[in-house]
Short mmCIF file of C-alpha atoms in Angstrom, two decimals:
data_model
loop_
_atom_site.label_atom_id
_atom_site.label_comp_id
_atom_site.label_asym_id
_atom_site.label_seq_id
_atom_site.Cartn_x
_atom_site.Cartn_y
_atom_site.Cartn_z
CA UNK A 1 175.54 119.01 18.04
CA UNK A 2 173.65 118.65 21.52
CA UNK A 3 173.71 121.13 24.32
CA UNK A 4 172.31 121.88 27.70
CA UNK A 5 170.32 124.54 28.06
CA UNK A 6 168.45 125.16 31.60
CA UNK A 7 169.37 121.23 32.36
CA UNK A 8 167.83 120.58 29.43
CA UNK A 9 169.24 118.49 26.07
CA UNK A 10 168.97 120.46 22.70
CA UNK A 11 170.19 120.25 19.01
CA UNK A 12 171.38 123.06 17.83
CA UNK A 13 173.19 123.34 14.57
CA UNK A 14 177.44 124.24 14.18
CA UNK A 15 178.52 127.35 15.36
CA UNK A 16 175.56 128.41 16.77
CA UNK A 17 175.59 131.84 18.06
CA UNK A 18 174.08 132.90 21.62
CA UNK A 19 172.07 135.31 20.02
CA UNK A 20 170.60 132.32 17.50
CA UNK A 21 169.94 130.48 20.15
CA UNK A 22 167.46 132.98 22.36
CA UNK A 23 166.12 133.96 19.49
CA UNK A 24 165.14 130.27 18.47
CA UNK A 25 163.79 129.92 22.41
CA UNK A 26 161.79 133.10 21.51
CA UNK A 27 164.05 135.15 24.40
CA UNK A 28 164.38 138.82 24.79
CA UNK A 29 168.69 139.38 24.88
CA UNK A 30 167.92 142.60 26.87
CA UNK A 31 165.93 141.19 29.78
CA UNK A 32 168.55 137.65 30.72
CA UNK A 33 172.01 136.89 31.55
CA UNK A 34 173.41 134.01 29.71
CA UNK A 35 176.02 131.59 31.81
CA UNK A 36 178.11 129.36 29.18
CA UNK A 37 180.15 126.78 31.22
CA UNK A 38 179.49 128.89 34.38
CA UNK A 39 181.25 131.83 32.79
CA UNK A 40 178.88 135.06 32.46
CA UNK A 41 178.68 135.73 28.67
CA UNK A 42 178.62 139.53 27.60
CA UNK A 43 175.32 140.72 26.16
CA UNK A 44 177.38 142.19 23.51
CA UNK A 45 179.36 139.18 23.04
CA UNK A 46 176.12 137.47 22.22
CA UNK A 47 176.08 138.15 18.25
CA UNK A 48 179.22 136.44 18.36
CA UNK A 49 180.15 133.95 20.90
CA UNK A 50 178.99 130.21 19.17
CA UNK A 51 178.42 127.32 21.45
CA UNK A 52 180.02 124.07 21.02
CA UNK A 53 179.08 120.48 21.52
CA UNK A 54 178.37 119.65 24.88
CA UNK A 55 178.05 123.31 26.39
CA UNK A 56 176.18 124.19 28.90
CA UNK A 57 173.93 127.26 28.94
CA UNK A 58 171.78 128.70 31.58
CA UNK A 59 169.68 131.43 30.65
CA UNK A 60 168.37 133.60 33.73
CA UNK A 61 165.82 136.67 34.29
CA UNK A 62 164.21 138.51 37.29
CA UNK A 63 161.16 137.12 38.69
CA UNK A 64 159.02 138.05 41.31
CA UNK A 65 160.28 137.89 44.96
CA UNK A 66 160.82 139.40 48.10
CA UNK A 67 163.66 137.10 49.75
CA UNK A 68 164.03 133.50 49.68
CA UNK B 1 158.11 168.61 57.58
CA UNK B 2 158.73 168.87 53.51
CA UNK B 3 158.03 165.07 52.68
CA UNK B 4 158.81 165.66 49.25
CA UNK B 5 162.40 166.46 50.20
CA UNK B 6 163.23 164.16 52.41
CA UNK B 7 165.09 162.37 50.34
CA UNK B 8 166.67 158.73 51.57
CA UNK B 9 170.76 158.64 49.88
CA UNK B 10 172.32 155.41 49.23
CA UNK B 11 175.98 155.64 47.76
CA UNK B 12 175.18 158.66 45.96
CA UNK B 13 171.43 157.64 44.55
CA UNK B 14 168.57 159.29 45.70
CA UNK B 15 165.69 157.44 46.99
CA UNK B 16 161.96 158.79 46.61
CA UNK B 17 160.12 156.41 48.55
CA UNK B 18 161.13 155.20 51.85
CA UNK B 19 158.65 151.93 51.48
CA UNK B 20 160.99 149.26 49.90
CA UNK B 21 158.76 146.13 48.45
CA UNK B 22 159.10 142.71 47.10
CA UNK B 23 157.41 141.33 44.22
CA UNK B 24 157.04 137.52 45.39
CA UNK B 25 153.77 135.82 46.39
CA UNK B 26 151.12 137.75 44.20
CA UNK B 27 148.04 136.10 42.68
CA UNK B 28 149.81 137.06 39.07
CA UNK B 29 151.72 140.18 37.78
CA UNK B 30 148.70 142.24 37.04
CA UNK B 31 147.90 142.68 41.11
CA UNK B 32 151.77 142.62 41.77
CA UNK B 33 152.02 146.08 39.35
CA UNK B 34 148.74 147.35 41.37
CA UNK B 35 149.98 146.27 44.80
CA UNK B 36 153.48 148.36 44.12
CA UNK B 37 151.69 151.41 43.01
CA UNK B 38 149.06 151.05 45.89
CA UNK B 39 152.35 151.13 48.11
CA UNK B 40 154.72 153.79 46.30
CA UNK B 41 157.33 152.46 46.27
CA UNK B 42 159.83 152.70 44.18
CA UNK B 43 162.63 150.60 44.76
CA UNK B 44 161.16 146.44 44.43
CA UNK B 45 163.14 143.53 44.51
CA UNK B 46 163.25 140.77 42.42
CA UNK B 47 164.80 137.22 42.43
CA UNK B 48 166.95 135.48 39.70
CA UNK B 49 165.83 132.57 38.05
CA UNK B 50 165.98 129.88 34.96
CA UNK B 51 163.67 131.24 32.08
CA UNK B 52 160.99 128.68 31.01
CA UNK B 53 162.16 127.53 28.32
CA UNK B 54 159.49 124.76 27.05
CA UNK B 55 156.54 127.46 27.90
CA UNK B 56 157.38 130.86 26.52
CA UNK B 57 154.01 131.86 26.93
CA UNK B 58 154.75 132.98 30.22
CA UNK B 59 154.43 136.55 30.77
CA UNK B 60 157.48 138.35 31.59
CA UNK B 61 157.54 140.47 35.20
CA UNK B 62 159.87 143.35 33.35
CA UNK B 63 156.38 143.76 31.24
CA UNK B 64 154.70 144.53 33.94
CA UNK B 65 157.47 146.56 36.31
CA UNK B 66 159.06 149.12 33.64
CA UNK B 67 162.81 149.50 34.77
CA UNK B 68 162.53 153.01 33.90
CA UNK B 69 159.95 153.82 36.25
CA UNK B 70 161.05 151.01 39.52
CA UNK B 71 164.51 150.56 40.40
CA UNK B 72 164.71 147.23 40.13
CA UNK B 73 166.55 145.44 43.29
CA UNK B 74 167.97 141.87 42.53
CA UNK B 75 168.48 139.77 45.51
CA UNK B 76 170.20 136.77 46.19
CA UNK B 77 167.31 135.07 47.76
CA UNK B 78 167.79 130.99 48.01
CA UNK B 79 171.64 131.35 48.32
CA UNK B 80 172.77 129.21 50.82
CA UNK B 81 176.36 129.37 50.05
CA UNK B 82 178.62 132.22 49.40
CA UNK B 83 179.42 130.92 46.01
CA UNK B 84 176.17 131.11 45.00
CA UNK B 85 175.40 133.92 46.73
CA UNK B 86 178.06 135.74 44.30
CA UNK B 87 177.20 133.61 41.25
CA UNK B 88 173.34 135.19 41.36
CA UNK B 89 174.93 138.37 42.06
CA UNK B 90 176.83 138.44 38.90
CA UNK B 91 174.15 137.10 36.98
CA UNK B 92 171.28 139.67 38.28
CA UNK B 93 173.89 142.04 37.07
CA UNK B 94 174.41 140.54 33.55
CA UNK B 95 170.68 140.34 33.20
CA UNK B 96 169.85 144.05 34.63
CA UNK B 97 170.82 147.06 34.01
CA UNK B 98 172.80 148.18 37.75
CA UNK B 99 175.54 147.45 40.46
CA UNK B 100 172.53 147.23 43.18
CA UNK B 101 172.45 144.36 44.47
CA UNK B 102 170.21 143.07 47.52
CA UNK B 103 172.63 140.05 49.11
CA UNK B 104 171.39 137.15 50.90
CA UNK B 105 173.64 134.15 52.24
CA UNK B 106 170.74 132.09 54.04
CA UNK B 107 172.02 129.78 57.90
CA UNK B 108 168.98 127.58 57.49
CA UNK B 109 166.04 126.83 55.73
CA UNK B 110 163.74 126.62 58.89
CA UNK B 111 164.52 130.02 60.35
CA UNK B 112 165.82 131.84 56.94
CA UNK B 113 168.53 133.64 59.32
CA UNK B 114 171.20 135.36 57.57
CA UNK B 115 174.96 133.08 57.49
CA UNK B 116 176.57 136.08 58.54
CA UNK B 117 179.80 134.99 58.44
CA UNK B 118 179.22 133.86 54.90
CA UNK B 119 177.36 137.70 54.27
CA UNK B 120 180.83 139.37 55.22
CA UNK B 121 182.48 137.10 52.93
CA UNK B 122 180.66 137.43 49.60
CA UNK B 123 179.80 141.15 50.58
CA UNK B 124 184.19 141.57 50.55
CA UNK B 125 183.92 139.83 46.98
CA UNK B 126 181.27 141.68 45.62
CA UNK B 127 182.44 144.91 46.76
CA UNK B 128 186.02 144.46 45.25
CA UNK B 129 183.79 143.97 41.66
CA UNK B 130 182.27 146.94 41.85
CA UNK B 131 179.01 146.08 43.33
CA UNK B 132 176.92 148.28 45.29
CA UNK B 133 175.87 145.46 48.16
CA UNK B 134 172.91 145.84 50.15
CA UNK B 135 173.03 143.19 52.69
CA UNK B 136 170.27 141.31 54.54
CA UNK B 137 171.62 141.00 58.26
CA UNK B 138 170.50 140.20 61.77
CA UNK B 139 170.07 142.39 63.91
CA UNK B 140 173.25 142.26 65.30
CA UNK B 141 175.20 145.82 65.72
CA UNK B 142 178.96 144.04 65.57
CA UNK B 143 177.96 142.76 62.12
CA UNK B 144 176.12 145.61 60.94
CA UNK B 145 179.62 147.58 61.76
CA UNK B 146 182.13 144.86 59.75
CA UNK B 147 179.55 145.22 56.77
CA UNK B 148 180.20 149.02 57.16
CA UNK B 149 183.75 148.70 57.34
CA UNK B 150 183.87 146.35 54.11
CA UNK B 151 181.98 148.93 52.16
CA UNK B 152 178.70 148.36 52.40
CA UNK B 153 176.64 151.65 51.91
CA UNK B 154 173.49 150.49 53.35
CA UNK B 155 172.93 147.90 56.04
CA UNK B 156 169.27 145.48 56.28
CA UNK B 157 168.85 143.77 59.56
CA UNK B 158 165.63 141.82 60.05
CA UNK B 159 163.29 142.77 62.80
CA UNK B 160 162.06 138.86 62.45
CA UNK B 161 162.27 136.20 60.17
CA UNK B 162 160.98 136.08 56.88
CA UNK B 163 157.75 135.89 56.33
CA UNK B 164 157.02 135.18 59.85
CA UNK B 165 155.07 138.35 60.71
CA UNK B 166 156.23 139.01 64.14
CA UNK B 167 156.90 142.26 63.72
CA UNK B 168 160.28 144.28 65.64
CA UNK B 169 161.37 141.44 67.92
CA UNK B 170 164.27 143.46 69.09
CA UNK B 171 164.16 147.09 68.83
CA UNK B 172 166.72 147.53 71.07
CA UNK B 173 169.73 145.71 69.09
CA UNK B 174 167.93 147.61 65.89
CA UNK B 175 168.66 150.88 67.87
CA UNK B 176 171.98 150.06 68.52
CA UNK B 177 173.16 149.67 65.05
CA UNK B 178 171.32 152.68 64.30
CA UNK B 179 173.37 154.53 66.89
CA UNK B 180 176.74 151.76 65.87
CA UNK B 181 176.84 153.02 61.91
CA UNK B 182 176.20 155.91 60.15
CA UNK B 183 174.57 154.99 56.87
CA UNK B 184 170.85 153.71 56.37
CA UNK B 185 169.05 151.30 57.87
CA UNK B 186 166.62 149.24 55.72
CA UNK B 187 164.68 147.60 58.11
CA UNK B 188 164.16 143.84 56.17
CA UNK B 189 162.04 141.65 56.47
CA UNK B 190 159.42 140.33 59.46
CA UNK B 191 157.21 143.33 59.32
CA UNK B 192 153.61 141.91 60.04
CA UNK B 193 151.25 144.78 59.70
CA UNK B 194 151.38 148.94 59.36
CA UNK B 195 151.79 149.38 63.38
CA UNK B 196 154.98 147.41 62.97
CA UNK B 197 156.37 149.19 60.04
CA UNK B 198 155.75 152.71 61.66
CA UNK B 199 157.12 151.41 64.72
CA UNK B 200 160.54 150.83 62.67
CA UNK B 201 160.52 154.32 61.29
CA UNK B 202 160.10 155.67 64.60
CA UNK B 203 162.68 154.28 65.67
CA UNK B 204 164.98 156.02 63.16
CA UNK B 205 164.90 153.26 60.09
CA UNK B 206 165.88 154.74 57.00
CA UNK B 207 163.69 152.69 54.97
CA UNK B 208 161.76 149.25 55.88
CA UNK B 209 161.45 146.63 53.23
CA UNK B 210 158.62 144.27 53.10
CA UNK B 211 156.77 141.60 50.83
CA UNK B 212 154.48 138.66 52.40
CA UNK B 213 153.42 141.18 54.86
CA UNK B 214 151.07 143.41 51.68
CA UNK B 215 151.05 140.19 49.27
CA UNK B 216 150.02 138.03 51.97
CA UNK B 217 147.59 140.23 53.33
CA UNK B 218 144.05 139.18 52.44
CA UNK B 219 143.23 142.67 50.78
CA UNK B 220 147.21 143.22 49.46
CA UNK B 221 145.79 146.57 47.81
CA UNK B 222 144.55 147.72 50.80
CA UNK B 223 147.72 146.62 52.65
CA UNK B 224 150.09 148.12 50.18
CA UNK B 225 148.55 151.43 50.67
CA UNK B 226 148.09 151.18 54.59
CA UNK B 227 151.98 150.52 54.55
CA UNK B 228 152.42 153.95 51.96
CA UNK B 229 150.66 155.99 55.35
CA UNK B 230 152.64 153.76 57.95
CA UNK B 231 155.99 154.74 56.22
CA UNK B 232 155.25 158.55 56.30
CA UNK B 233 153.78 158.57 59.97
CA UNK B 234 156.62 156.58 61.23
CA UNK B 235 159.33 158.83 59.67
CA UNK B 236 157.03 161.76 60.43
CA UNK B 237 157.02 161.30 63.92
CA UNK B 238 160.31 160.20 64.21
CA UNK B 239 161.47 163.62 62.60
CA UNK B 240 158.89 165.26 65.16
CA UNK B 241 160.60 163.73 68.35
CA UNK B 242 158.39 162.22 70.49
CA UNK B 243 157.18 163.11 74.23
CA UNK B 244 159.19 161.73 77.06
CA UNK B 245 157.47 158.56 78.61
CA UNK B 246 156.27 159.57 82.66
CA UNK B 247 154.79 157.59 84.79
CA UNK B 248 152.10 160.13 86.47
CA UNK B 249 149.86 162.39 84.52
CA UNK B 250 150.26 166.19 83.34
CA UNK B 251 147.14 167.79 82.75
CA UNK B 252 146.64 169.40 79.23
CA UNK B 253 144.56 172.10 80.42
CA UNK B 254 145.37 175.15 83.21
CA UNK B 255 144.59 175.17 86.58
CA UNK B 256 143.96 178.77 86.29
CA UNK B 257 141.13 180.18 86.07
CA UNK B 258 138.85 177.37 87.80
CA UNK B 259 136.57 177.94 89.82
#
């Protein structure tokens, strides 16, 4: 199945899991905040939430910046 | 005056340092970490962003910045909208670890001037979800009040626009709200060199935030730590109470005993 993730296309296979899928993009869960569908996922929800076709993911950290 | 103790208090959380700093514009992480210790401060803000996620070599800023040590300060910057504004909220607070939240709603891309009706607006929003909501303001007392009366335990009115340099443009409005509401004053953003961020302490600031003015500075190091000394005179003398302004002289030493 094909998802977005950071505007991006992706394959990722059924029933992926959040979790699967940082670990795949070689992401620390600890240090992001995962939006599925523009709803904020739970870090603890990310062992079990699984993404289905079409989703779209945005995976965000901190990064340097004073304001704007 | 015991520096060590004079502690800044912001909904309940004590504050070491009263020099607040931002961690955009550095050469790389490696003089952004040296910078922030050359400055003291404690509290830096950060922005929210995408991950990379075709070049995962990039080096991570939380490897650098150890939440444990810095209290980490997400802001909103970039948010023109108060939907946004809110959405970055919530996300800085699903990727971090607190309620703190630094929140920008931006008028206009030329002058960077807070929307403040839009502030008020997500501020009422985040508040009611349990965010702590340090707002980015101009330096307008009425508005500096409302965000008081929403629940905001902290308020940050620029003394000029971002980046810009210019230094306290109008201490007299920034006086006002510091007479208007009775919580801290972060002095944000505009601060151009160490003159201008003692002048804000003197004046009774709480706390002065500041980024372009130490990373833009051509020896940031050197800035960082000039700011450390400004903070602490500033507050020092502001503590002290200074001399009444006269127009005519008064002679420091006695008549008596001339000749």
């Amino acid at each position: 199945m094909t998802i977005q993730v950071n505007g991006e296309s992706r394959g990722v296979g059924e029933g992926q899991t959040v979790a699967a899928l940082l670990q795949e993009l070689d992401i620390r869960a600890d240090r992001v905040a995962v939006e599925l569908n523009l709803e904020i996922v739970d870090r603890n929800d990310f062992d079990t939430r699984s993404l289905c076709d079409g989703d779209r993911v945005e995976i965000l950290s901190f990064i340097g910046g004073g304001a704007e | 005056m015991d520096t060590i103790n004079d502690r800044l208090v912001i909904a309940g959380r004590e504050f070491t340092s009263r020099l607040w700093v931002g961690t955009g514009k550095y050469k790389d992480f490696e003089e952004t970490k040296k910078a922030i210790d050359a400055s003291g401060a404690e509290v830096v803000t950060v922005a929210v962003r995408r991950v990379n996620i075709t070049d995962r070599s990039k080096e991570n800023l939380l490897d650098y910045l150890d939440p444990k040590k810095y209290i980490i300060l997400p802001n909103t910057a970039g948010c023109y909208t108060v939907e946004d504004a809110v959405r970055y909220a919530r996300l800085a607070r699903a990727a971090g670890v607190s309620d703190l939240v630094k929140l920008e709603v931006l008028g206009d891309e030329k002058t960077l001037f807070p929307d403040t009706a839009g502030l008020i607006e997500a501020a009422k929003i985040l508040i009611k979800e349990g965010f702590i909501v340090l707002p980015y303001t101009n330096d307008d007392p009425i508005v500096a009040r409302k965000l008081v009366d929403i629940g905001c335990p902290a308020v940050m009115p620029l003394a000029a626009p971002i980046g810009s340099g210019l230094g306290i443009r109008n201490p007299y409005n920034l006086k006002i709200i510091m007479e208007t509401v009775k919580v801290p004053i972060i002095v944000d953003a505009g601060v151009g060199t160490a003159s201008d961020a003692a002048l804000a302490m003197e004046y009774g600031a709480d706390a002065v935030l500041m980024n372009t003015a130490i990373a833009g500075a051509q020896d940031p190091l050197a800035m960082a730590e000039a700011m450390k000394y400004a903070i602490w005179a500033g507050r020092l003398a502001y503590k002290a109470g200074r001399i009444p302004r006269k127009l005519y002289a008064t002679a420091s030493s006695p008549i008596e005993g001339m000749l």
